[in-house]
Short mmCIF file of C-alpha atoms in Angstrom, two decimals:
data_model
loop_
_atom_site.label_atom_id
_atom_site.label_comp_id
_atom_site.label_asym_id
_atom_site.label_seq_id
_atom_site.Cartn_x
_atom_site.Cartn_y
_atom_site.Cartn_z
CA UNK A 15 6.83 -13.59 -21.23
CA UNK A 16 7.77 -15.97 -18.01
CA UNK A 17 3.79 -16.46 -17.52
CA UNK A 18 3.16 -17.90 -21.47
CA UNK A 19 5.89 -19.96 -21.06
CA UNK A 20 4.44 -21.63 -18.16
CA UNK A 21 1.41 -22.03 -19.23
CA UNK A 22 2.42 -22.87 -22.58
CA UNK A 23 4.38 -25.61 -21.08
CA UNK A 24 1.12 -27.04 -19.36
CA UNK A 25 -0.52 -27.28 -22.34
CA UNK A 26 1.80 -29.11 -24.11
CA UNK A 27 2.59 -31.28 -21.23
CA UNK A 28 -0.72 -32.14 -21.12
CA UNK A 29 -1.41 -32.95 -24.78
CA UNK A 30 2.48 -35.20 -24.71
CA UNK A 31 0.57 -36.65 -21.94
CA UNK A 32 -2.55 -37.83 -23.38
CA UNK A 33 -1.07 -38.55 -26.64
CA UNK A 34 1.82 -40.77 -25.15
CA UNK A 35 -0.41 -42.64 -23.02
CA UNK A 36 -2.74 -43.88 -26.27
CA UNK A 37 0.37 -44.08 -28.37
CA UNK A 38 1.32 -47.15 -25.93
CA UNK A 39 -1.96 -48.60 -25.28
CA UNK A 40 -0.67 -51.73 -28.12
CA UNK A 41 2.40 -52.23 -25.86
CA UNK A 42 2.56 -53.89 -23.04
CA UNK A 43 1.02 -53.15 -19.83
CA UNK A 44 3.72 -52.52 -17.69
CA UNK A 45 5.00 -49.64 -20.73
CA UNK A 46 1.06 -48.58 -20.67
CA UNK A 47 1.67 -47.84 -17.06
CA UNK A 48 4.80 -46.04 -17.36
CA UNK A 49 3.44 -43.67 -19.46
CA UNK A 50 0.49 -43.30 -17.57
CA UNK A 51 2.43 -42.57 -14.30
CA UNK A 52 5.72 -41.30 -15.34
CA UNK A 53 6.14 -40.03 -18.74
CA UNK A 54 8.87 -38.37 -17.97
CA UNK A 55 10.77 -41.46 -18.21
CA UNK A 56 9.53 -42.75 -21.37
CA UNK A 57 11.92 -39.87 -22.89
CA UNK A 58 14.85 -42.22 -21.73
CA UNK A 59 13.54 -45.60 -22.92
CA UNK A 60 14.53 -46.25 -26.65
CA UNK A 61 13.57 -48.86 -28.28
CA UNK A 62 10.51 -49.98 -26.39
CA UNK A 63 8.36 -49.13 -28.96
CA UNK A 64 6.91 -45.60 -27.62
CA UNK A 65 5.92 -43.23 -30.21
CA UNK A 66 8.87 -40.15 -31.16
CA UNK A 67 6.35 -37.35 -31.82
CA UNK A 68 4.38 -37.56 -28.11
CA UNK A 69 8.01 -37.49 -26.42
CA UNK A 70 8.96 -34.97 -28.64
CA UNK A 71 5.90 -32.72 -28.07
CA UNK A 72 6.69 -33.65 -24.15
CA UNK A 73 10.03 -32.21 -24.47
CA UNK A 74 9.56 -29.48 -25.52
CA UNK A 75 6.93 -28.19 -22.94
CA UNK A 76 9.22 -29.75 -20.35
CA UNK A 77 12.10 -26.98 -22.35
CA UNK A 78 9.03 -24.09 -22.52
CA UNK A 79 8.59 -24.66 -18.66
CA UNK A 80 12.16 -24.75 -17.33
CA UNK A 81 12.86 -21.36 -19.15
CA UNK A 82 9.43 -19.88 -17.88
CA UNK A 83 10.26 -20.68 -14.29
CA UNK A 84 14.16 -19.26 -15.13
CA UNK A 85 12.85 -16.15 -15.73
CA UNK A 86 10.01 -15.21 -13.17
CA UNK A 87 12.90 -16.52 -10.86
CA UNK A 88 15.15 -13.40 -12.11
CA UNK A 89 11.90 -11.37 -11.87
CA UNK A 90 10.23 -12.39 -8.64
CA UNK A 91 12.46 -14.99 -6.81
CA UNK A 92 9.82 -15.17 -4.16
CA UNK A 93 7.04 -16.78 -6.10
CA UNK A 94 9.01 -19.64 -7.23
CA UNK A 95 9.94 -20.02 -4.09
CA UNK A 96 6.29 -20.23 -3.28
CA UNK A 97 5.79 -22.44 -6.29
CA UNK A 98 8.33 -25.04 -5.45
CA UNK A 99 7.33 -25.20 -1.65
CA UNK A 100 3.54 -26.25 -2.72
CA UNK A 101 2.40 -22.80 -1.54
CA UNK A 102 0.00 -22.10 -4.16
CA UNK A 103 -1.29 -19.22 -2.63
CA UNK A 104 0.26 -16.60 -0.25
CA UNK A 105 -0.65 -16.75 3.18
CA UNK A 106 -2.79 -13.45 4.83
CA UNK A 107 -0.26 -10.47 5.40
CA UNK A 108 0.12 -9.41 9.29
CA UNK A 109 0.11 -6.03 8.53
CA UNK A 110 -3.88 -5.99 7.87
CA UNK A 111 -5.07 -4.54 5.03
CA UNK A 112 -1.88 -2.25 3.95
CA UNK A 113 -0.94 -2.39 0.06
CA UNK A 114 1.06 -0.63 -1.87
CA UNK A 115 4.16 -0.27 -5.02
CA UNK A 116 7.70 0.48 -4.31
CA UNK A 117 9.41 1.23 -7.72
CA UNK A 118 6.81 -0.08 -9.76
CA UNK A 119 6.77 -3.71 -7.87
CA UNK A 120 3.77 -4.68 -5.66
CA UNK A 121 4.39 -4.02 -2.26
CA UNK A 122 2.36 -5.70 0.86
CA UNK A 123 4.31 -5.22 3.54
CA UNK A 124 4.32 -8.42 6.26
CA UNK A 125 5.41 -6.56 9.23
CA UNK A 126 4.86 -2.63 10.33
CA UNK A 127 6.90 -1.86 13.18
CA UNK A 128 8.57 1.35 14.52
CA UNK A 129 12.28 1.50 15.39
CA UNK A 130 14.13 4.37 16.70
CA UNK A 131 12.54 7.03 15.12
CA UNK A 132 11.36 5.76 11.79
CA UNK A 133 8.37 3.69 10.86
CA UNK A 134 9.01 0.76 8.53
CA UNK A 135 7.27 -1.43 6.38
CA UNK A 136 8.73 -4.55 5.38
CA UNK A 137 8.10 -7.46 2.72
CA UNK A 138 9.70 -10.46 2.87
CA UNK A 139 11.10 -13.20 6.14
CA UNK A 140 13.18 -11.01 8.20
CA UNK A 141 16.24 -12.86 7.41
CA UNK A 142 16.00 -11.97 3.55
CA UNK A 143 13.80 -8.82 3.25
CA UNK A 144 12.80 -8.47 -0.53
CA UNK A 145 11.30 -4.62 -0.34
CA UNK A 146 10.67 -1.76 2.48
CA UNK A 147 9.64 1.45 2.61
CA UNK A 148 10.43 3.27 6.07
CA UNK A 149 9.77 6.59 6.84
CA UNK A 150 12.48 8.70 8.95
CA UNK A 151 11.66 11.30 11.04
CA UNK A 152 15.05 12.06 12.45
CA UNK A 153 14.67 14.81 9.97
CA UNK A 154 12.17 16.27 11.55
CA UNK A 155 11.24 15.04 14.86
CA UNK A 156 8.77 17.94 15.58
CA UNK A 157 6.51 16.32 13.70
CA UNK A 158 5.96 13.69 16.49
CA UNK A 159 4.06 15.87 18.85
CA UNK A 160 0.97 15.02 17.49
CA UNK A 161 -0.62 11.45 16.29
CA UNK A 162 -1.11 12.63 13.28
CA UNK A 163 1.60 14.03 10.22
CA UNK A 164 0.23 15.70 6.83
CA UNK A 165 2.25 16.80 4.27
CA UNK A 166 1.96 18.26 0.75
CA UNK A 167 3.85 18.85 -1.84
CA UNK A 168 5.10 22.93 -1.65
CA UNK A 169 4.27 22.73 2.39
CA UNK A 170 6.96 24.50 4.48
CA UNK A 171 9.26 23.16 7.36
CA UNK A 172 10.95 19.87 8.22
CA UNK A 173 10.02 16.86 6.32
CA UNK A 174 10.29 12.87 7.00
CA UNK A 175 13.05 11.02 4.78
CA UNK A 176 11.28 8.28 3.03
CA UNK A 177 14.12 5.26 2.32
CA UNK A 178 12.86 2.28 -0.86
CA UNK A 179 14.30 -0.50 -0.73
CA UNK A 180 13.87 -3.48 -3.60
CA UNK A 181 15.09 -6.42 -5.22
CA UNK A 182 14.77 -6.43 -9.10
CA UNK A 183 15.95 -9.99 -9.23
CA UNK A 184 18.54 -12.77 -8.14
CA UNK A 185 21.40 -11.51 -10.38
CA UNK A 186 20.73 -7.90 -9.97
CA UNK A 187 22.37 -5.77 -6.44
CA UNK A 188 19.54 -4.22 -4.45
CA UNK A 189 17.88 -0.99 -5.12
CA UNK A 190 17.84 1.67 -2.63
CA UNK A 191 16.61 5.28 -2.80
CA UNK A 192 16.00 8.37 -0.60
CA UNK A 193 13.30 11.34 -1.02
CA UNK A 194 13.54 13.97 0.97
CA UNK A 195 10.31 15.93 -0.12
CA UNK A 196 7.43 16.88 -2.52
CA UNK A 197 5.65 14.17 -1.42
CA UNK A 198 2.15 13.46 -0.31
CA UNK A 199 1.67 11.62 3.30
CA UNK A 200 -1.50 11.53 5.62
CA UNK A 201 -0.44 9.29 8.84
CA UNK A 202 -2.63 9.28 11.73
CA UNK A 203 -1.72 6.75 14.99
CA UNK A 204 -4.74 5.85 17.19
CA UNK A 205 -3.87 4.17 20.50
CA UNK A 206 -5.93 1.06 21.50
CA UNK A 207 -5.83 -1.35 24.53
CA UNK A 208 -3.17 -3.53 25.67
CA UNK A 209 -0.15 -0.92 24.22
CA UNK A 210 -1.38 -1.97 20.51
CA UNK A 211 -1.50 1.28 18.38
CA UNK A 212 -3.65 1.30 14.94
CA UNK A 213 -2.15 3.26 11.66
CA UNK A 214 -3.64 5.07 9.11
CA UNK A 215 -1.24 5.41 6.28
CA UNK A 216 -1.81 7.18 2.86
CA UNK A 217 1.82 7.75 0.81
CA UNK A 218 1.89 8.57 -2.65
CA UNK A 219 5.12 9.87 -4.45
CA UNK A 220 6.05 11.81 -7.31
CA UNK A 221 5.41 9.44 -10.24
CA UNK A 222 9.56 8.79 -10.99
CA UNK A 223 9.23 6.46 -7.90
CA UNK A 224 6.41 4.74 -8.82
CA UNK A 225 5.41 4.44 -5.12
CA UNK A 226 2.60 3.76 -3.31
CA UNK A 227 1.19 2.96 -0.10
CA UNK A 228 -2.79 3.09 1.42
CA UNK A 229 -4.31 1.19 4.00
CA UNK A 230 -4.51 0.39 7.77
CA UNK A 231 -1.91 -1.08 10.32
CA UNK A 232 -1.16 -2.10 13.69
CA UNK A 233 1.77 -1.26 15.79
CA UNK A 234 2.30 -3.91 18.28
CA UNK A 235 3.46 -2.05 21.24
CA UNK A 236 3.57 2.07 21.39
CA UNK A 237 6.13 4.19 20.38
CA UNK A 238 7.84 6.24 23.40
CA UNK A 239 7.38 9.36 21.77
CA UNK A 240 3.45 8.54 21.20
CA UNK A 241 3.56 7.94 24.88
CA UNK A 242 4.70 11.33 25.80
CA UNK A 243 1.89 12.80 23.85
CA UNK A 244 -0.34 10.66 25.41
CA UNK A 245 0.31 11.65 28.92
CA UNK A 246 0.39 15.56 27.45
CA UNK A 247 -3.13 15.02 26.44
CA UNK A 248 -4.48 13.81 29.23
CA UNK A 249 -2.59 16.34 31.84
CA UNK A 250 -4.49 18.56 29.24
CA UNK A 251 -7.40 17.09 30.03
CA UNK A 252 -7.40 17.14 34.01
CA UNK A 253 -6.15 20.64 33.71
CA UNK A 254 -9.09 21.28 31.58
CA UNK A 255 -11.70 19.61 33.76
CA UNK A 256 -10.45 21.19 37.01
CA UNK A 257 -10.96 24.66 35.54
CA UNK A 258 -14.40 26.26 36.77
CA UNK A 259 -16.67 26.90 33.68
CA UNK A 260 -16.91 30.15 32.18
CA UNK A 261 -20.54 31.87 33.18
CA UNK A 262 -21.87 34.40 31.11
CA UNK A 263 -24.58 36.33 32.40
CA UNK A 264 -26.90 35.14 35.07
CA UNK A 265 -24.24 32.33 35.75
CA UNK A 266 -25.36 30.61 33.23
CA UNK A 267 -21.85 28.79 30.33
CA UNK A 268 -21.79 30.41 27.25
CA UNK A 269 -21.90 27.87 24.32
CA UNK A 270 -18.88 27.75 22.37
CA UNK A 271 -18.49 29.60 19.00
CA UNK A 272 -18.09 27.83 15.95
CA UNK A 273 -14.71 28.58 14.11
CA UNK A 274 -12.17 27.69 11.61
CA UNK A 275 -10.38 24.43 12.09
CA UNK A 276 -8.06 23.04 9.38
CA UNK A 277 -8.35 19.58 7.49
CA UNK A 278 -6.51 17.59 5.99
CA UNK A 279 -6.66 17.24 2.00
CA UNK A 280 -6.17 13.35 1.38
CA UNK A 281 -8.81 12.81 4.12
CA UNK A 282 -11.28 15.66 2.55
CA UNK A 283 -10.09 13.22 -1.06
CA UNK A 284 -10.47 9.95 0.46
CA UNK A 285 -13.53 9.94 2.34
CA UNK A 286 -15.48 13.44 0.91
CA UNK A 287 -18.94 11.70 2.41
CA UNK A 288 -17.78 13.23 6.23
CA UNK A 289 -17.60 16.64 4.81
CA UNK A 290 -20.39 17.09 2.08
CA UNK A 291 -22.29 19.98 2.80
CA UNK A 292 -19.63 21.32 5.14
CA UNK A 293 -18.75 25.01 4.94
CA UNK A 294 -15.25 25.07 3.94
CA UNK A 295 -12.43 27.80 3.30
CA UNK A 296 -10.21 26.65 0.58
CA UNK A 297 -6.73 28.53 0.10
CA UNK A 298 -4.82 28.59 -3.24
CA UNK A 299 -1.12 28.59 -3.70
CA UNK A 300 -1.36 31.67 -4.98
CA UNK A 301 -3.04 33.23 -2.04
CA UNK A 302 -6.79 33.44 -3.09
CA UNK A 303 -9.09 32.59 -0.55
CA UNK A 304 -12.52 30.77 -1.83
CA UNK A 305 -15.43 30.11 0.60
CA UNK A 306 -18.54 27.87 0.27
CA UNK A 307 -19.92 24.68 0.60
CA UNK A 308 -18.95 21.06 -0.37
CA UNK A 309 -20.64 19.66 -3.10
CA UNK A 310 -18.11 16.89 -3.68
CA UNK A 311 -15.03 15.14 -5.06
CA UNK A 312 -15.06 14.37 -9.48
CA UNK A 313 -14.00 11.02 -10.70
CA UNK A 314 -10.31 12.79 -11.37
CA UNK A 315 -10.25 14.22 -7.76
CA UNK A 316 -10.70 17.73 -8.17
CA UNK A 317 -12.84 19.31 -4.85
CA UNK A 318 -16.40 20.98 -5.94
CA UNK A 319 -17.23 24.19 -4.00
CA UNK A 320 -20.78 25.85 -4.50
CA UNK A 321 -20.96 29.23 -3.95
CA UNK A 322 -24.12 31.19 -3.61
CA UNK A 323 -24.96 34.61 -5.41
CA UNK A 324 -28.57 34.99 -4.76
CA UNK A 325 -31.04 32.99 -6.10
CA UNK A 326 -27.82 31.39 -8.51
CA UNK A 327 -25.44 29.28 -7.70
CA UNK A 328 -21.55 28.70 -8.70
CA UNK A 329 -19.86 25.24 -9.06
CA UNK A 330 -15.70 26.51 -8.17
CA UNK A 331 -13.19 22.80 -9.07
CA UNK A 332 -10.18 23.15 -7.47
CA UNK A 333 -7.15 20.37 -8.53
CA UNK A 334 -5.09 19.11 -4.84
CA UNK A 335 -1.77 21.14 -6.36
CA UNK A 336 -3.66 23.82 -6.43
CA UNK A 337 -4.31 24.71 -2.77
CA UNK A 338 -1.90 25.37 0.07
CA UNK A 339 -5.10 24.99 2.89
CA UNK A 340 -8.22 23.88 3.45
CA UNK A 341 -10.20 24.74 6.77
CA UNK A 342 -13.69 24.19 7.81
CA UNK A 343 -15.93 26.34 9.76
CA UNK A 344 -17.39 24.09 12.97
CA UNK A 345 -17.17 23.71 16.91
CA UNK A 346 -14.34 22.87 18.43
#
């Protein structure tokens, strides 16, 4: 409604405009100019001859645009803001390329930083945040021993608390909200140089929230408890590398047997390409255990397993609800 009121106000604005400024063109030129330059303040000069039905046409967009601007200030107080500081366009997010809804409203967070133990997007100059989503995992710090967390809906154990928080306008109090579960998160942290550490972030909740968030990050400095997995992995590592190799017989290593490792289902969703053709093990919530190949992900995101039987072949769709693991059969 806000947006035809604004533009509806140009347009009449524009034809007041025109019309005013040929109206005058008999009058003198000092009135010509007026109306040319400023014709807003022909509305307050009676009896100089101007024509009524340009001024009243001007009026009325100059009404239509007031009240359009009134309400996408109740809406979104931020892009009037914008408007009325001649930014016409917003300026490129810090966060990379991280988008997202919280609660229905479009969310691109400005600034992804960790604090304590919860990771937090935020929207908005820090003195007057308009939305974040932060994700708390004082409800289940065992979840930080690896730099990577997957959860989905009907999983077991400790969960992260995600905390919304929005604006739905000037007059209105602040929104918050807690979820505790039954929600889907893939978040993988990949440490780079100078203490920087990229994120990998794919959040989607259950469709009451209307929430939302995909994309890629950076963490300016590393968190301590990514640190002390760090330094696990690599005492790993040197433990690893000081042990003699195993010899089979005639002292020569024996190569490594393929075996079962698991995967994660939003990355199998989001980037199916890595694993076509991959033999995979696919385990239902009901306990059924399918094995085949991947022939790929449908438009609605169901996974495709073929399954040979002979010369034939069976095409098995599986919907993301449906299964409680996947796995796939490789080298370590």
């Amino acid at each position: 409604m806000e947006a035809v009121l604004v533009l509806s106000s140009l347009v009449l604005i524009s034809i007041a405009w025109i019309w005013l400024v040929i109206s005058s063109v008999p009058l003198s030129i000092a009135l010509v100019l007026t109306a040319l330059v400023c014709p807003i303040a022909t509305l307050f000069m009676r009896g100089r001859g101007y024509a009524v039905w340009p001024r009243w046409v001007l009026t009325l967009g100059l009404v239509a645009g007031l009240t359009g601007l009134g309400l996408l200030y109740q809406d979104q107080p931020e892009r009037v803001e914008l408007l009325l500081s001649g930014q016409w366009m917003e300026s490129q997010r810090q966060s990379g390329a991280i988008q997202g809804a919280v609660m229905g409203q479009e969310f691109t967070p400005d600034r992804v930083l960790w604090r304590g133990n919860e990771l937090v997007f935020e929207e908005g100059p820090e003195n007057s945040i308009r939305r974040s989503l932060g994700i708390h995992f004082h409800t289940a710090p065992e979840l930080l021993d690896n730099v990577s967390v997957d959860r989905l809906p009907g999983d077991q154990g400790a969960w992260p608390e995600v905390v919304l928080q929005w604006h739905n306008g000037a007059l209105t109090p602040p929104g918050l909200q807690r979820i505790a579960d039954s929600y889907s998160l893939s978040l993988t942290f990949t440490p780079v140089t100078n203490g920087k550490v990229d994120l990998k972030i794919h959040l989607h909740l259950p469709s009451a929230q209307a929430t939302w968030l995909s994309g890629e990050a950076q963490l300016l400095s590393t968190p301590p408890w990514l640190e002390q997995v760090q330094a696990k992995q690599r005492a790993a590592v040197t433990q690893k590398d000081a042990a003699p190799p195993e010899a089979g017989l005639g002292g020569v290593s024996e190569p490594v047997p393929p075996r079962w490792h698991p995967v994660s289902l939003l990355a199998l969703l989001d980037e199916p390409e890595l694993f076509s053709g991959s033999r995979l093990r696919l385990t239902t919530v009901t306990g059924r255990v399918h094995e085949g190949r991947l022939k790929g992900v449908t438009d609605d995101r169901r996974i495709v397993l073929a399954q040979a039987y002979g010369s034939n072949q069976v095409d098995l769709q599986f919907h993301p609800l449906d299964l409680s693991g996947i796995e796939t059969f490789s080298v370590p």
